[in-house]
Amino acid sequence: MWTELTRQHNEMYGEHRDDGGAGFEEYLTRLDLSGLWVADHADDGVIGMVGLIMRGRAGEVDPVVVTITHRHKGVGRKLLQHVAAEAKRRNMSALTISPESRNIEAIRSLHAAGYDVVSSIELTMDLERHTHPWHHGLELHELPFRS
């Protein structure tokens, strides 16, 4: 699943990084990792994964990934419902998730799943003038931003 997540990020940003799974091993050693759940398919094995990071009384969903062959079949929605139920069971006050700004499909899915409050904004100044093209992204407080 980590490879799927890395592949998707590389495609979205035109990068070619493969950490050989080291990023996943590092993720698993996080002291604030509160849970990691997978979606298992009888024939295809693990087809999705969602993690929950502790942020005080709140939680952060990171990562959420579904294999490309099982997207648009409700797997991601079920993973998000499961992590929300776990957060409620643990008396968390809120859940946040930070999709990449140009991943419009993910943003739409997350909005439909109930993530409809903009709680923070991270802005980037591209100092290296990356070779991947920035797209006109969104307007916020009457200011244009690229994504």
mmCIF file of C-alpha atoms in Angstrom:
data_model
loop_
_atom_site.group_PDB
_atom_site.id
_atom_site.type_symbol
_atom_site.label_atom_id
_atom_site.label_comp_id
_atom_site.label_asym_id
_atom_site.label_seq_id
_atom_site.Cartn_x
_atom_site.Cartn_y
_atom_site.Cartn_z
ATOM 1 C CA MET A 1 0.000 0.000 0.000
ATOM 2 C CA TRP A 2 2.875 2.372 0.768
ATOM 3 C CA THR A 3 4.192 1.767 -2.746
ATOM 4 C CA GLU A 4 0.754 2.679 -4.136
ATOM 5 C CA LEU A 5 0.761 5.893 -2.113
ATOM 6 C CA THR A 6 4.272 6.771 -3.317
ATOM 7 C CA ARG A 7 3.366 5.958 -6.929
ATOM 8 C CA GLN A 8 0.298 8.192 -6.796
ATOM 9 C CA HIS A 9 2.316 11.077 -5.355
ATOM 10 C CA ASN A 10 5.031 10.617 -7.974
ATOM 11 C CA GLU A 11 2.465 10.666 -10.802
ATOM 12 C CA MET A 12 0.739 13.739 -9.427
ATOM 13 C CA TYR A 13 3.958 15.746 -9.069
ATOM 14 C CA GLY A 14 6.097 14.239 -11.830
ATOM 15 C CA GLU A 15 8.651 12.911 -9.377
ATOM 16 C CA HIS A 16 10.454 9.593 -9.455
ATOM 17 C CA ARG A 17 11.205 8.744 -5.840
ATOM 18 C CA ASP A 18 11.099 5.231 -4.451
ATOM 19 C CA ASP A 19 12.045 4.868 -0.815
ATOM 20 C CA GLY A 20 11.956 1.080 -0.967
ATOM 21 C CA GLY A 21 9.449 0.984 1.884
ATOM 22 C CA ALA A 22 11.684 2.890 4.319
ATOM 23 C CA GLY A 23 9.018 5.567 4.682
ATOM 24 C CA PHE A 24 6.506 2.980 5.829
ATOM 25 C CA GLU A 25 8.901 1.567 8.410
ATOM 26 C CA GLU A 26 9.494 5.090 9.718
ATOM 27 C CA TYR A 27 5.728 5.712 9.804
ATOM 28 C CA LEU A 28 5.163 2.593 11.898
ATOM 29 C CA THR A 29 7.635 3.797 14.554
ATOM 30 C CA ARG A 30 5.822 7.106 15.157
ATOM 31 C CA LEU A 31 4.973 7.535 18.812
ATOM 32 C CA ASP A 32 1.784 9.416 17.901
ATOM 33 C CA LEU A 33 0.469 6.609 15.673
ATOM 34 C CA SER A 34 -2.821 5.567 17.273
ATOM 35 C CA GLY A 35 -3.992 2.975 14.787
ATOM 36 C CA LEU A 36 -3.582 1.512 11.324
ATOM 37 C CA TRP A 37 -6.337 -0.433 9.577
ATOM 38 C CA VAL A 38 -6.452 -2.213 6.255
ATOM 39 C CA ALA A 39 -9.179 -3.260 3.847
ATOM 40 C CA ASP A 40 -8.694 -6.890 2.912
ATOM 41 C CA HIS A 41 -10.164 -8.438 -0.231
ATOM 42 C CA ALA A 42 -10.714 -12.220 -0.392
ATOM 43 C CA ASP A 43 -8.966 -12.551 -3.772
ATOM 44 C CA ASP A 44 -6.680 -9.526 -3.951
ATOM 45 C CA GLY A 45 -5.389 -9.236 -0.393
ATOM 46 C CA VAL A 46 -4.874 -5.789 1.129
ATOM 47 C CA ILE A 47 -6.554 -3.181 -1.089
ATOM 48 C CA GLY A 48 -6.677 -0.167 1.219
ATOM 49 C CA MET A 49 -5.137 1.361 4.300
ATOM 50 C CA VAL A 50 -5.926 4.176 6.731
ATOM 51 C CA GLY A 51 -3.951 5.470 9.686
ATOM 52 C CA LEU A 52 -4.828 7.614 12.715
ATOM 53 C CA ILE A 53 -2.324 10.017 14.271
ATOM 54 C CA MET A 54 -2.947 11.543 17.715
ATOM 55 C CA ARG A 55 -3.050 15.342 17.948
ATOM 56 C CA GLY A 56 -4.055 15.980 21.563
ATOM 57 C CA ARG A 57 -7.802 15.349 21.784
ATOM 58 C CA ALA A 58 -8.050 15.417 18.001
ATOM 59 C CA GLY A 59 -6.768 13.039 15.371
ATOM 60 C CA GLU A 60 -5.247 13.251 11.948
ATOM 61 C CA VAL A 61 -6.073 10.729 9.245
ATOM 62 C CA ASP A 62 -2.796 9.819 7.548
ATOM 63 C CA PRO A 63 -2.498 8.075 5.195
ATOM 64 C CA VAL A 64 -5.574 6.892 3.388
ATOM 65 C CA VAL A 65 -4.905 4.948 0.222
ATOM 66 C CA VAL A 66 -6.804 2.481 -1.947
ATOM 67 C CA THR A 67 -5.267 0.426 -4.749
ATOM 68 C CA ILE A 68 -6.052 1.812 -8.161
ATOM 69 C CA THR A 69 -8.015 -1.320 -9.134
ATOM 70 C CA HIS A 70 -10.426 -0.901 -6.214
ATOM 71 C CA ARG A 71 -11.049 2.835 -6.301
ATOM 72 C CA HIS A 72 -14.597 4.122 -6.827
ATOM 73 C CA LYS A 73 -16.015 1.023 -5.149
ATOM 74 C CA GLY A 74 -16.595 2.434 -1.654
ATOM 75 C CA VAL A 75 -13.392 1.083 -0.074
ATOM 76 C CA GLY A 76 -12.048 4.523 0.839
ATOM 77 C CA ARG A 77 -15.420 5.587 2.219
ATOM 78 C CA LYS A 78 -15.541 2.497 4.456
ATOM 79 C CA LEU A 79 -11.983 3.113 5.676
ATOM 80 C CA LEU A 80 -12.859 6.730 6.498
ATOM 81 C CA GLN A 81 -16.032 5.631 8.303
ATOM 82 C CA HIS A 82 -14.021 3.117 10.306
ATOM 83 C CA VAL A 83 -11.360 5.606 11.381
ATOM 84 C CA ALA A 84 -14.085 8.125 12.322
ATOM 85 C CA ALA A 85 -15.838 5.489 14.444
ATOM 86 C CA GLU A 86 -12.526 4.694 16.158
ATOM 87 C CA ALA A 87 -11.919 8.391 16.841
ATOM 88 C CA LYS A 88 -15.404 8.754 18.345
ATOM 89 C CA ARG A 89 -14.886 5.619 20.438
ATOM 90 C CA ARG A 90 -11.691 7.212 21.769
ATOM 91 C CA ASN A 91 -13.577 10.448 22.563
ATOM 92 C CA MET A 92 -11.602 12.542 20.105
ATOM 93 C CA SER A 93 -13.015 15.972 19.405
ATOM 94 C CA ALA A 94 -12.186 16.216 15.681
ATOM 95 C CA LEU A 95 -10.446 14.557 12.768
ATOM 96 C CA THR A 96 -8.343 16.344 10.184
ATOM 97 C CA ILE A 97 -6.883 15.182 6.897
ATOM 98 C CA SER A 98 -4.519 16.989 4.530
ATOM 99 C CA PRO A 99 -4.950 15.924 0.911
ATOM 100 C CA GLU A 100 -2.629 17.290 -1.750
ATOM 101 C CA SER A 101 -4.187 20.446 -3.176
ATOM 102 C CA ARG A 102 -4.176 19.165 -6.749
ATOM 103 C CA ASN A 103 -5.793 15.844 -5.839
ATOM 104 C CA ILE A 104 -9.280 17.029 -6.682
ATOM 105 C CA GLU A 105 -10.701 13.489 -6.669
ATOM 106 C CA ALA A 106 -9.547 12.985 -3.079
ATOM 107 C CA ILE A 107 -10.839 16.393 -1.991
ATOM 108 C CA ARG A 108 -14.266 15.629 -3.450
ATOM 109 C CA SER A 109 -14.349 12.217 -1.760
ATOM 110 C CA LEU A 110 -13.292 13.685 1.574
ATOM 111 C CA HIS A 111 -15.894 16.435 1.338
ATOM 112 C CA ALA A 112 -18.575 13.823 0.659
ATOM 113 C CA ALA A 113 -17.324 11.881 3.702
ATOM 114 C CA GLY A 114 -17.943 14.905 5.954
ATOM 115 C CA TYR A 115 -14.610 16.744 5.891
ATOM 116 C CA ASP A 116 -16.125 20.129 5.104
ATOM 117 C CA VAL A 117 -14.335 22.512 7.488
ATOM 118 C CA VAL A 118 -11.169 24.296 6.314
ATOM 119 C CA SER A 119 -9.161 24.381 9.527
ATOM 120 C CA SER A 120 -5.704 25.383 8.298
ATOM 121 C CA ILE A 121 -3.883 26.334 5.152
ATOM 122 C CA GLU A 122 -0.326 25.501 4.167
ATOM 123 C CA LEU A 123 1.186 27.751 1.509
ATOM 124 C CA THR A 124 4.329 26.996 -0.479
ATOM 125 C CA MET A 125 6.829 29.234 -2.241
ATOM 126 C CA ASP A 126 8.381 27.193 -5.066
ATOM 127 C CA LEU A 127 12.031 28.272 -4.799
ATOM 128 C CA GLU A 128 13.343 25.656 -7.213
ATOM 129 C CA ARG A 129 10.821 26.377 -9.942
ATOM 130 C CA HIS A 130 9.987 22.709 -10.301
ATOM 131 C CA THR A 131 9.649 21.293 -13.761
ATOM 132 C CA HIS A 132 6.112 20.068 -13.137
ATOM 133 C CA PRO A 133 3.515 22.588 -14.194
ATOM 134 C CA TRP A 134 1.474 24.288 -11.521
ATOM 135 C CA HIS A 135 -2.212 24.555 -12.296
ATOM 136 C CA HIS A 136 -4.596 27.322 -11.426
ATOM 137 C CA GLY A 137 -5.916 25.801 -8.235
ATOM 138 C CA LEU A 138 -8.336 27.794 -6.215
ATOM 139 C CA GLU A 139 -9.295 31.206 -5.003
ATOM 140 C CA LEU A 140 -9.235 31.895 -1.300
ATOM 141 C CA HIS A 141 -10.210 35.237 0.203
ATOM 142 C CA GLU A 142 -10.226 36.635 -3.357
ATOM 143 C CA LEU A 143 -6.584 35.601 -3.942
ATOM 144 C CA PRO A 144 -5.570 33.108 -6.669
ATOM 145 C CA PHE A 145 -3.438 30.108 -5.719
ATOM 146 C CA ARG A 146 -1.785 27.437 -7.851
ATOM 147 C CA SER A 147 -1.771 23.759 -7.031
#
